Coordinates of C-alpha atoms and ligand atoms in Angstrom, one line a residue:
Chain Y
X1 CA 17.2 19.6 -7.1
X2 CA 16.1 19.9 -3.3
X3 CA 15.0 16.7 -1.8
X4 CA 12.8 18.9 0.7
X5 CA 11.4 21.8 -0.9
X6 CA 8.9 23.6 1.2
X7 CA 7.7 27.1 0.4
X8 CA 5.7 29.2 2.8
X9 CA 3.9 26.7 4.8
X10 CA 1.7 27.5 7.2
X11 CA -0.7 26.0 10.0
X12 CA -2.8 27.2 12.8
X13 CA -4.5 25.6 15.7
X14 CA -7.6 27.6 16.7
X15 CA -5.8 30.9 17.5
X16 CA -2.3 29.5 18.0
X17 CA -0.2 29.9 14.5
X18 CA 2.2 26.7 15.1
X19 CA 3.9 27.2 11.7
X20 CA 4.0 30.9 10.5
X21 CA 5.3 31.1 6.8
X22 CA 8.3 28.6 6.7
X23 CA 10.1 27.9 3.7
X24 CA 13.1 25.6 3.9
X25 CA 15.1 23.8 1.5
X26 CA 17.1 20.4 2.2
X27 CA 19.9 19.4 0.1
X28 CA 20.3 15.7 -1.1
X29 CA 23.0 14.0 0.9
X30 CA 23.3 16.1 3.7
X31 CA 22.4 15.7 7.9
X32 CA 19.6 18.4 8.2
X33 CA 19.2 19.3 12.1
X34 CA 15.9 21.0 13.0
X35 CA 16.2 22.9 16.4
X36 CA 13.6 25.2 18.5
X37 CA 12.2 25.3 22.1
X38 CA 9.6 23.2 23.2
X39 CA 6.5 24.3 21.3
X40 CA 8.1 26.0 18.4
X41 CA 6.2 23.8 15.8
X42 CA 8.9 21.0 14.4
X43 CA 6.8 18.6 15.1
X44 CA 4.1 20.4 13.2
X45 CA 6.5 21.3 10.3
X46 CA 7.8 17.5 10.2
X47 CA 4.2 16.4 10.3
X48 CA 3.2 18.2 7.1
X49 CA 6.3 17.6 5.3
X50 CA 6.0 13.8 5.9
X51 CA 2.3 14.2 4.9
X52 CA 0.5 13.3 8.1
X53 CA -1.5 16.8 8.3
X54 CA -2.2 19.2 5.3
X55 CA -0.7 22.5 5.6
X56 CA -3.1 25.5 5.8
X57 CA -1.3 27.1 3.3
X58 CA 1.8 26.6 1.3
X59 CA 3.6 23.4 -0.6
X60 CA 6.2 21.0 0.2
X61 CA 8.0 19.4 -2.5
X62 CA 9.7 15.9 -1.1
X63 CA 11.3 13.9 -3.4
X64 CA 10.1 15.6 -6.3
X65 CA 6.8 15.0 -5.4
X66 CA 4.0 17.2 -4.2
X67 CA 3.1 15.9 -0.3
X68 CA -0.7 17.2 -0.9
X69 CA -1.3 15.8 -4.5
X70 CA 1.3 12.8 -4.6
X71 CA 1.5 12.1 -1.3
X72 CA 1.6 8.3 -1.5
X73 CA 4.9 8.6 -3.9
X74 CA 6.5 10.7 -1.9
X75 CA 5.9 8.6 1.5
X76 CA 7.5 5.6 -0.8
X77 CA 10.6 7.2 -0.7
X78 CA 11.2 8.4 2.7
X79 CA 11.1 7.0 6.3
X80 CA 9.9 8.0 9.2
X81 CA 10.4 7.9 12.9
X82 CA 7.7 10.4 14.4
X83 CA 8.0 11.8 17.9
X84 CA 4.8 10.2 19.4
X85 CA 4.4 7.1 17.0
X86 CA 4.5 3.4 18.8
X87 CA 4.9 0.1 17.6
X88 CA 1.3 -2.1 17.7
X89 CA 2.2 -3.4 21.5
X90 CA 0.4 -6.5 21.1
X91 CA 2.5 -7.6 18.1
X92 CA 5.8 -8.9 18.2
X93 CA 8.9 -6.9 16.5
X94 CA 9.3 -9.3 13.9
X95 CA 5.5 -8.9 13.2
X96 CA 5.6 -5.1 13.2
X97 CA 8.4 -5.0 10.7
X98 CA 6.3 -7.5 8.4
X99 CA 3.4 -5.3 8.7
X100 CA 5.7 -2.6 7.5
X101 CA 6.7 -4.8 4.8
X102 CA 3.5 -4.7 3.4
X103 CA 2.6 -1.3 3.6
X104 CA 5.4 -0.5 1.7
X105 CA 5.0 -2.9 -0.8
X106 CA 7.9 -5.2 -0.4
X107 CA 8.1 -8.6 -1.3
X108 CA 8.2 -11.1 1.7
X109 CA 11.7 -12.2 1.3
X110 CA 13.1 -8.9 1.0
X111 CA 11.5 -7.3 4.0
X112 CA 12.7 -10.7 6.2
X113 CA 16.2 -10.0 4.9
X114 CA 16.1 -6.4 6.0
X115 CA 14.4 -6.9 9.2
X116 CA 16.9 -9.3 10.0
X117 CA 19.7 -7.1 9.3
X118 CA 18.2 -4.4 11.0
X119 CA 17.3 -6.4 14.3
X120 CA 20.8 -7.5 14.3
X121 CA 22.4 -4.0 13.7
X122 CA 20.0 -3.0 16.5
X123 CA 20.5 -5.7 18.7
X124 CA 16.9 -6.9 19.1
X125 CA 17.4 -10.2 17.0
X126 CA 16.7 -12.4 20.0
X127 CA 14.1 -10.8 21.1
X128 CA 12.4 -10.6 17.6
X129 CA 9.3 -12.9 18.7
X130 CA 8.4 -11.3 21.7
X131 CA 5.8 -8.6 22.1
X132 CA 6.7 -5.0 22.0
X133 CA 4.6 -4.7 25.1
X134 CA 7.5 -6.3 27.0
X135 CA 10.3 -3.8 25.5
X136 CA 11.9 -1.0 27.5
X137 CA 11.6 2.2 25.8
X138 CA 15.1 2.3 24.3
X139 CA 14.1 -1.0 22.8
X140 CA 10.9 0.3 21.6
X141 CA 12.5 3.5 20.1
X142 CA 14.9 1.2 18.3
X143 CA 12.3 -1.0 16.9
X144 CA 10.4 2.5 15.7
X145 CA 13.8 3.4 13.8
X146 CA 13.8 0.1 11.8
X147 CA 10.3 0.2 10.9
X148 CA 11.0 3.3 9.3
X149 CA 14.4 2.0 7.8
X150 CA 12.5 -1.3 6.4
X151 CA 12.3 -0.4 3.1
X152 CA 15.8 1.4 2.6
X153 CA 14.4 5.1 1.9
X154 CA 16.6 7.8 0.2
X155 CA 15.6 10.1 2.8
X156 CA 14.8 9.5 6.6
X157 CA 12.6 12.1 8.9
X158 CA 13.2 11.7 12.3
X159 CA 11.3 13.4 15.3
X160 CA 13.6 13.2 18.6
X161 CA 15.0 9.7 17.8
X162 CA 17.1 9.9 21.3
X163 CA 14.9 11.9 23.7
X164 CA 15.0 9.8 27.1
X165 CA 17.3 7.3 25.7
X166 CA 20.5 6.1 27.7
X167 CA 24.1 6.8 26.1
X168 CA 24.4 3.5 24.9
X169 CA 21.0 3.5 23.1
X170 CA 21.6 7.0 21.8
X171 CA 25.3 6.7 20.4
X172 CA 23.7 3.5 18.7
X173 CA 21.4 5.5 17.1
X174 CA 23.6 8.3 16.2
X175 CA 26.1 5.8 14.7
X176 CA 23.6 4.2 12.8
X177 CA 22.4 7.6 11.2
X178 CA 26.1 8.5 10.2
X179 CA 26.5 5.0 8.6
X180 CA 23.4 6.0 6.7
X181 CA 24.3 9.1 5.5
X182 CA 27.9 8.0 4.5
X183 CA 26.2 5.3 2.4
X184 CA 23.9 8.2 1.0
X185 CA 20.8 8.7 2.9
X186 CA 19.5 12.1 3.4
X187 CA 18.4 12.9 7.0
X188 CA 15.8 15.3 8.6
X189 CA 16.5 15.6 12.1
X190 CA 14.5 16.8 14.5
X191 CA 16.2 17.1 18.4
X192 CA 16.9 19.1 21.4
X193 CA 20.1 17.9 21.9
X194 CA 22.9 20.3 20.6
X195 CA 25.8 18.1 21.2
X196 CA 24.0 15.8 18.9
X197 CA 23.1 18.3 16.4
X198 CA 26.8 20.0 16.5
X199 CA 28.6 16.7 15.7
X200 CA 26.1 15.3 13.4
X201 CA 24.9 18.2 11.0
X202 CA 26.1 19.4 7.7
X203 CA 23.3 22.4 8.5
X204 CA 21.1 22.9 11.0
X205 CA 18.1 25.2 11.3
X206 CA 16.4 27.3 14.1
X207 CA 12.9 27.7 14.7
X208 CA 11.1 29.9 17.1
X209 CA 7.3 30.4 17.4
X210 CA 6.7 29.4 14.1
X211 CA 8.9 30.6 12.3
X212 CA 12.7 30.0 11.0
X213 CA 15.3 32.4 12.2
X214 CA 18.1 31.0 11.2
X215 CA 19.7 28.1 8.8
X216 CA 23.3 27.5 8.6
X217 CA 26.4 25.3 9.1
X218 CA 26.9 24.4 13.3
X219 CA 30.3 26.2 12.8
X220 CA 28.7 29.1 11.1
X221 CA 26.3 29.8 13.9
X222 CA 28.8 29.7 16.5
X223 CA 30.8 32.3 14.7
X224 CA 28.0 34.8 14.3
X225 CA 28.3 35.1 17.8
X226 CA 31.6 34.8 18.5
X227 CA 32.2 38.3 19.8
X228 CA 31.0 36.7 23.1
X229 CA 33.8 34.6 25.4
X230 CA 33.1 32.8 28.3
X231 CA 36.0 32.0 30.9
X232 CA 35.0 29.1 33.7
X233 CA 37.2 29.7 36.9
X234 CA 37.3 27.6 40.1
X235 CA 39.3 28.8 43.1
X236 CA 40.0 27.0 46.6
X237 CA 38.1 29.3 48.7
X238 CA 34.9 31.1 48.7
X239 CA 34.9 34.4 46.5
X240 CA 32.7 37.4 46.6
X241 CA 30.4 37.3 42.7
X242 CA 30.4 40.9 43.1
X243 CA 34.1 41.4 43.0
X244 CA 34.5 39.2 40.0
X245 CA 32.0 41.3 38.3
X246 CA 33.7 44.1 38.9
X247 CA 36.7 43.1 37.0
X248 CA 37.1 45.3 33.7
X249 CA 35.9 43.7 31.1
X250 CA 33.6 41.4 32.6
X251 CA 30.5 41.9 31.0
X252 CA 28.5 38.5 33.1
X253 CA 29.1 36.4 36.0
X254 CA 27.4 33.3 37.0
X255 CA 27.8 30.6 39.7
X256 CA 27.6 26.9 38.0
X257 CA 28.2 24.3 40.8
X258 CA 31.6 25.0 42.0
X259 CA 32.6 27.3 39.5
X260 CA 32.3 30.6 38.0
X261 CA 31.6 31.1 34.6
X262 CA 32.6 34.9 33.2
X263 CA 31.4 36.6 30.1
X264 CA 33.8 38.9 28.5
X265 CA 34.4 40.9 25.3
X266 CA 38.2 40.0 25.3
X267 CA 39.5 36.9 27.5
X268 CA 43.3 38.0 27.1
X269 CA 42.8 40.9 29.1
X270 CA 40.1 39.0 31.8
X271 CA 42.8 36.0 32.4
X272 CA 45.5 38.6 33.5
X273 CA 43.1 40.4 35.7
X274 CA 41.9 37.1 36.9
X275 CA 45.6 35.9 38.0
X276 CA 46.1 39.4 39.9
X277 CA 42.6 38.9 41.4
X278 CA 43.9 35.6 42.6
X279 CA 47.0 37.1 44.5
X280 CA 45.2 39.9 46.1
X281 CA 42.6 37.5 47.8
X282 CA 44.8 34.6 48.2
X283 CA 42.6 32.4 46.6
X284 CA 44.6 29.9 44.5
X285 CA 42.6 29.3 40.8
X286 CA 42.1 25.4 40.7
X287 CA 40.5 25.3 37.3
X288 CA 40.7 27.8 34.7
X289 CA 38.6 27.3 31.0
X290 CA 38.1 29.4 28.0
X291 CA 34.9 28.2 26.3
X292 CA 34.2 28.2 22.9
X293 CA 31.0 29.3 21.8
X294 CA 28.9 26.2 21.8
X295 CA 25.8 25.8 19.7
X296 CA 23.8 26.6 22.9
X297 CA 24.9 29.5 22.9
X298 CA 24.0 30.3 19.3
X299 CA 20.8 28.5 20.1
X300 CA 20.0 30.6 23.3
X301 CA 21.2 34.0 21.5
X302 CA 19.0 33.3 18.4
X303 CA 15.9 32.4 20.0
X304 CA 16.1 35.0 22.6
X305 CA 17.4 37.8 20.1
X306 CA 13.8 36.9 18.1
X307 CA 11.5 37.3 21.1
X308 CA 9.5 40.3 21.0
Chain N
X1 CA 5.2 -1.0 -9.3
X2 CA 3.1 2.0 -9.1
X3 CA 2.6 2.2 -5.4
X4 CA -0.6 4.8 -5.7
X5 CA -2.2 2.5 -8.3
X6 CA -5.2 0.5 -7.4
X7 CA -3.8 -2.9 -7.3
X8 CA -1.0 -2.0 -4.7
X9 CA -3.3 -0.1 -2.7
X10 CA -6.1 -2.8 -2.5
X11 CA -2.6 -5.2 -1.6
X12 CA -1.8 -3.0 1.2
X13 CA -5.6 -2.6 2.6
X14 CA -5.3 -6.2 3.2
X15 CA -2.4 -5.9 5.1
X16 CA -4.2 -3.7 7.5
X17 CA -7.5 -5.9 7.7
X18 CA -4.8 -8.9 8.5
X19 CA -3.2 -6.4 11.1
X20 CA -6.7 -5.7 12.4
X21 CA -7.5 -9.5 13.0
X22 CA -4.7 -10.4 14.7
X23 CA -4.8 -7.3 17.2
X24 CA -8.4 -6.7 17.8
X25 CA -10.5 -10.0 16.6
X26 CA -8.9 -12.1 18.2
X27 CA -9.9 -10.4 21.7
X28 CA -12.1 -11.8 24.1
X29 CA -14.1 -8.5 24.4
X30 CA -15.5 -8.7 20.7
X31 CA -17.3 -11.6 21.7
X32 CA -19.2 -9.4 24.1
X33 CA -20.5 -7.0 21.3
X34 CA -20.2 -9.1 18.7
X35 CA -21.9 -12.6 19.4
X36 CA -23.4 -12.6 23.1
X37 CA -25.6 -9.3 22.0
X38 CA -27.6 -11.0 18.9
X39 CA -28.0 -14.6 20.9
X40 CA -29.5 -12.4 23.7
X41 CA -31.6 -10.4 21.6
X42 CA -32.6 -13.6 20.0
X43 CA -33.6 -15.2 23.4
X44 CA -35.2 -12.5 24.2
X45 CA -37.6 -12.6 21.4
X46 CA -38.2 -16.2 21.3
X47 CA -38.8 -16.8 24.7
X48 CA -41.3 -13.5 25.0
X49 CA -42.9 -14.2 21.5
X50 CA -44.2 -17.8 21.5
X51 CA -46.4 -17.5 18.7
X52 CA -43.2 -16.8 16.3
X53 CA -42.1 -19.7 14.5
X54 CA -38.9 -20.5 14.6
X55 CA -38.5 -20.5 10.7
X56 CA -39.3 -16.6 11.1
X57 CA -37.5 -16.0 14.2
X58 CA -33.8 -17.6 12.9
X59 CA -33.8 -15.6 9.7
X60 CA -34.1 -12.6 12.4
X61 CA -31.1 -14.0 14.4
X62 CA -29.0 -14.0 11.4
X63 CA -29.7 -10.4 10.5
X64 CA -28.9 -9.4 13.9
X65 CA -25.9 -11.2 14.2
X66 CA -24.5 -10.0 11.0
X67 CA -25.1 -6.4 11.8
X68 CA -23.7 -6.8 15.4
X69 CA -20.2 -8.7 14.1
X70 CA -19.6 -6.5 10.8
X71 CA -19.8 -3.1 13.6
X72 CA -18.5 -5.1 16.4
X73 CA -15.5 -3.3 16.4
X74 CA -14.7 -1.1 13.5
X75 CA -16.0 2.1 15.1
X76 CA -13.1 2.0 17.8
X77 CA -10.5 1.2 15.9
X78 CA -9.4 4.7 14.7
X79 CA -9.8 6.0 17.9
X80 CA -7.6 3.1 19.7
X81 CA -5.0 3.7 16.9
X82 CA -5.1 7.3 17.3
X83 CA -4.7 6.7 21.2
X84 CA -1.8 4.3 21.0
X85 CA 0.3 6.2 18.5
X86 CA -0.1 4.1 15.9
X87 CA -2.2 5.8 13.6
X88 CA 0.5 8.6 12.9
X89 CA 2.6 5.7 12.1
X90 CA 0.1 4.4 9.7
X91 CA -0.7 8.0 8.1
X92 CA 3.0 8.3 7.2
X93 CA 3.2 5.3 5.4
X94 CA 2.5 5.1 1.5
X95 CA -0.8 4.0 1.7
X96 CA -4.0 6.1 1.4
X97 CA -6.7 6.6 3.9
X98 CA -9.2 5.2 1.6
X99 CA -7.1 1.9 1.6
X100 CA -6.8 2.1 5.7
X101 CA -11.0 2.6 5.7
X102 CA -11.2 -0.4 3.2
X103 CA -8.7 -2.6 5.2
X104 CA -10.5 -2.1 8.4
X105 CA -14.2 -2.9 6.6
X106 CA -12.4 -6.1 5.3
X107 CA -11.5 -7.4 8.6
X108 CA -15.1 -6.8 10.3
X109 CA -16.6 -8.3 6.5
X110 CA -14.6 -11.5 7.2
X111 CA -15.3 -11.3 11.4
X112 CA -19.2 -11.1 10.1
X113 CA -19.3 -13.5 7.6
X114 CA -17.3 -16.3 9.8
X115 CA -20.1 -15.5 12.9
X116 CA -23.2 -15.5 10.7
X117 CA -22.1 -18.5 8.9
X118 CA -22.1 -20.2 12.4
X119 CA -26.1 -19.0 13.0
X120 CA -27.1 -20.2 9.4
X121 CA -25.9 -23.8 10.3
X122 CA -27.2 -23.5 13.9
X123 CA -30.6 -22.7 11.7
X124 CA -29.8 -25.7 9.5
X125 CA -29.7 -27.8 12.4
X126 CA -32.8 -26.6 14.1
X127 CA -34.6 -28.1 11.4
X128 CA -34.5 -25.1 8.6
X129 CA -33.5 -25.7 5.1
X130 CA -31.9 -23.3 3.0
X131 CA -33.8 -23.3 -0.3
X132 CA -32.0 -20.3 -2.3
X133 CA -28.5 -20.5 -1.3
X134 CA -26.9 -18.4 -4.0
X135 CA -29.1 -15.7 -2.7
X136 CA -28.0 -16.1 0.8
X137 CA -24.3 -16.2 0.0
X138 CA -24.8 -13.3 -2.5
X139 CA -26.9 -11.2 0.3
X140 CA -24.5 -12.1 3.2
X141 CA -21.6 -10.6 1.2
X142 CA -23.5 -7.8 0.1
X143 CA -25.0 -6.9 3.6
X144 CA -21.6 -7.3 5.4
X145 CA -20.3 -4.7 3.0
X146 CA -22.7 -2.6 4.1
X147 CA -22.8 -3.0 7.8
X148 CA -19.2 -2.6 8.1
X149 CA -19.1 0.6 5.9
X150 CA -21.9 1.6 8.5
X151 CA -19.3 0.8 11.1
X152 CA -16.6 2.7 10.0
X153 CA -19.1 5.6 9.6
X154 CA -19.7 5.5 13.1
X155 CA -15.9 5.9 13.5
X156 CA -16.1 9.4 11.6
X157 CA -16.1 11.6 14.5
X158 CA -12.9 12.2 15.5
X159 CA -12.0 11.3 19.1
X160 CA -9.5 8.9 20.8
X161 CA -11.6 7.8 23.3
X162 CA -12.8 4.4 22.2
X163 CA -15.6 4.2 24.1
X164 CA -17.5 7.2 22.4
X165 CA -17.7 5.6 18.9
X166 CA -18.5 2.4 20.6
X167 CA -21.8 3.8 22.7
X168 CA -22.8 5.8 19.4
X169 CA -23.2 2.6 17.7
X170 CA -25.1 1.0 20.4
X171 CA -27.3 3.6 20.2
X172 CA -27.7 3.1 16.7
X173 CA -27.5 -0.4 16.3
X174 CA -30.9 -1.3 19.0
X175 CA -33.3 0.9 17.5
X176 CA -32.2 -0.2 14.0
X177 CA -32.9 -4.3 15.2
X178 CA -36.5 -2.5 16.5
X179 CA -37.2 -1.1 13.2
X180 CA -36.1 -3.4 10.9
X181 CA -38.6 -6.4 10.8
X182 CA -36.0 -8.4 12.6
X183 CA -38.2 -10.2 15.2
X184 CA -41.6 -8.4 14.1
X185 CA -43.3 -9.2 10.9
X186 CA -43.2 -6.0 8.7
X187 CA -46.8 -7.1 8.1
X188 CA -47.5 -6.4 11.9
X189 CA -46.2 -3.1 11.4
X190 CA -48.2 0.4 11.5
X191 CA -47.6 2.4 8.2
X192 CA -45.3 5.1 9.9
X193 CA -43.1 1.7 11.2
X194 CA -43.1 0.4 7.9
X195 CA -41.8 3.7 6.2
X196 CA -39.1 3.6 9.2
X197 CA -38.1 -0.1 8.5
X198 CA -37.8 0.9 4.8
X199 CA -34.8 3.2 5.7
X200 CA -32.9 0.5 7.7
X201 CA -30.7 -1.7 5.4
X202 CA -31.1 -4.5 8.0
X203 CA -34.4 -4.9 6.9
X204 CA -33.8 -5.9 3.5
X205 CA -31.0 -8.4 4.3
X206 CA -33.4 -9.9 7.0
X207 CA -36.1 -10.2 4.1
X208 CA -33.5 -11.6 1.9
X209 CA -32.4 -14.0 4.4
X210 CA -36.1 -15.2 5.3
X211 CA -36.6 -15.6 1.4
X212 CA -33.1 -17.7 1.4
X213 CA -34.7 -20.0 3.9
X214 CA -38.3 -20.2 3.3
X215 CA -39.3 -18.8 0.2
X216 CA -41.2 -16.0 1.8
X217 CA -40.5 -12.0 1.0
X218 CA -42.0 -8.9 2.1
X219 CA -40.3 -6.9 -0.7
X220 CA -39.3 -8.2 -4.2
X221 CA -35.8 -10.1 -4.0
X222 CA -34.6 -7.5 -6.8
X223 CA -35.3 -4.7 -5.2
X224 CA -33.9 -6.0 -1.9
X225 CA -30.7 -6.6 -3.3
X226 CA -30.9 -3.1 -5.1
X227 CA -31.9 -1.1 -2.3
X228 CA -28.9 -3.0 -0.3
X229 CA -26.4 -2.1 -3.0
X230 CA -27.3 1.5 -3.1
X231 CA -26.9 1.6 0.4
X232 CA -23.8 -0.3 0.7
X233 CA -22.1 2.4 -2.3
X234 CA -23.6 5.4 -0.2
X235 CA -22.1 4.5 3.0
X236 CA -18.7 3.1 1.6
X237 CA -18.2 6.3 -0.4
X238 CA -19.4 8.5 2.7
X239 CA -17.0 6.8 5.0
X240 CA -14.3 7.3 2.7
X241 CA -14.9 11.0 2.2
X242 CA -15.3 11.5 5.7
X243 CA -12.5 10.0 7.0
X244 CA -10.1 11.6 4.5
X245 CA -11.5 14.9 6.2
X246 CA -11.1 13.8 9.7
X247 CA -8.1 12.0 9.7
X248 CA -5.8 14.7 10.3
X249 CA -7.6 15.7 13.4
X250 CA -6.7 12.8 15.2
X251 CA -3.3 13.2 15.1
Ligands
LIG1 N1 -3.1 18.5 17.7 C1 -2.9 20.1 18.1 N2 -3.8 20.7 18.0 C2 -3.9 21.8 19.1 N3 -2.3 22.5 19.1 C3 -1.4 22.1 18.8 C4 -1.4 20.6 18.2 N4 -0.3 20.0 18.1 C5 0.6 21.2 18.0 N5 -0.2 22.2 18.5 C6 0.5 23.7 18.6 O1 1.4 24.1 18.1 C7 2.3 24.4 18.5 C8 3.7 23.8 17.7 O2 4.0 22.3 18.5 P1 4.8 21.4 18.2 O3 4.3 20.2 18.8 O4 5.0 21.5 16.4 O5 6.3 21.9 18.4 P2 7.6 21.0 18.9 O6 8.7 22.2 18.2 O7 7.7 19.7 18.4 O8 7.9 20.9 20.6 P3 8.9 20.0 21.1 O9 10.0 20.5 21.1 O10 8.0 20.1 22.3 O11 8.2 18.3 20.8 C9 2.2 24.7 20.3 O12 1.6 25.7 20.6 C10 1.5 23.5 20.2 O13 0.6 23.7 21.7
LIG2 MG1 7.7 18.1 19.0

């Protein structure tokens, strides 16, 4: 049985169809990535799946409970890190966590033990009795994560948990998610960070303008666009972009910083031509890299292809 | 444990109430809306109408105090939480909207009862005596539920601007004071005024308080209690129903 089974979800805000007939299934034990450009409807879908807003149409079964008719039972089983949510800034971190404990019906002792564990893991233990007002953004975000994890949920929804955080906080959160997943927690992760999705997720869904356009493993999505190759090259002196574009087999040229990025059908042939080009123009090659298609490429390709 | 069962939801409502008390009722601005307002109203009537005895005015003060304290903050709580992003957090927790509303009501009931008890002691210190204390306790309990439900009803329009429900609440509370026989005896009202005052729950509560202090009353005590009870039920059910509908619009 799928841990999340959503069918034909729809949601409109006035004339804007934020979510247009989306169906998706998340399997128990996986990290499911949810990608899409700004305004694609990711947050709206997450809110419908977590029972925060009702869908206009469609159904969602989460942990075997209908999110519309048995919302409390479903919510009891999952944790949420909402996109724009906050902790109570006039309460301390500890008070915030104890409030969560009570709202999830945890015994006081268990809540306290879990809170200590989480605050330790997330490096907030010394500041637990300080008001959240005084926290930095990264500290707040870590606290919000702890609030979603207090009741040891089997399923965790995260809506851009690492946006705007520094490398250290990001790594801390991602490492924690990976550990939890190893221990059996299913994770539904919305993100803009392709690298994050690529490294973390078993499967990703790509959404654009309220519709799902692809759901697959990151490697498979990349393979689907493998016909494109990219080569990055830089020379020790200025060369004309037009001359590079004129090389046989090159389909695109782009200047990126001090480098040129070429797209080509066959990378081997293009590399031969580049070496010849370097000799002819007496411009020595400084760097030469071939780039495998990234999830970025797959994402851009898929989200552009779907445009009308 | 059945998380959706009534006992568990009531327990979680209590968690909401504790949070409200800690966060909102410990603030100084509450004093202005909840405590100073009734005192000013009382002083205005006390200095303006020398011919009315203290035994008449103190029950009026008790009535107004309970109305103002029980509705002091509840209209704005949802807007505050919507604005600060804590409402989405609550909405994703395993607690029903009814239980959230109940929790907010409990906090305002406790605050109302607390401050109102002080005014009753002031009355006693000024020489009044409590003739029917059971009636007093029962009517304060009932009326605080009723008024806190009114406070939550004022919170129904989904706005994230806390001053909107606060203004709305002042616009409703002041006229309520004037039509409810609080500082003007019901006997002196014209018939249309009496008809208006019959629509206000504050009328019945003040009547009950007056009875508890002095033994005098305008309506029969049973009628006062019954009507207050009906108001409470209707307002509570109404506010829970309406909040269930408007909650998603706040997020
Ligand atoms: N409360 C709301 N009222 C009106 N329109 C809304 C509301 N919430 C979302 N929308 C609209 O629905 C669409 C989808 O928004 P949503 O927040 O789900 O996008 P998103 O994929 O999460 O974007 P982002 O990456 O920027 O977080 C957008 O066009 C947005 O303007
Ligand atoms: Mg979003």
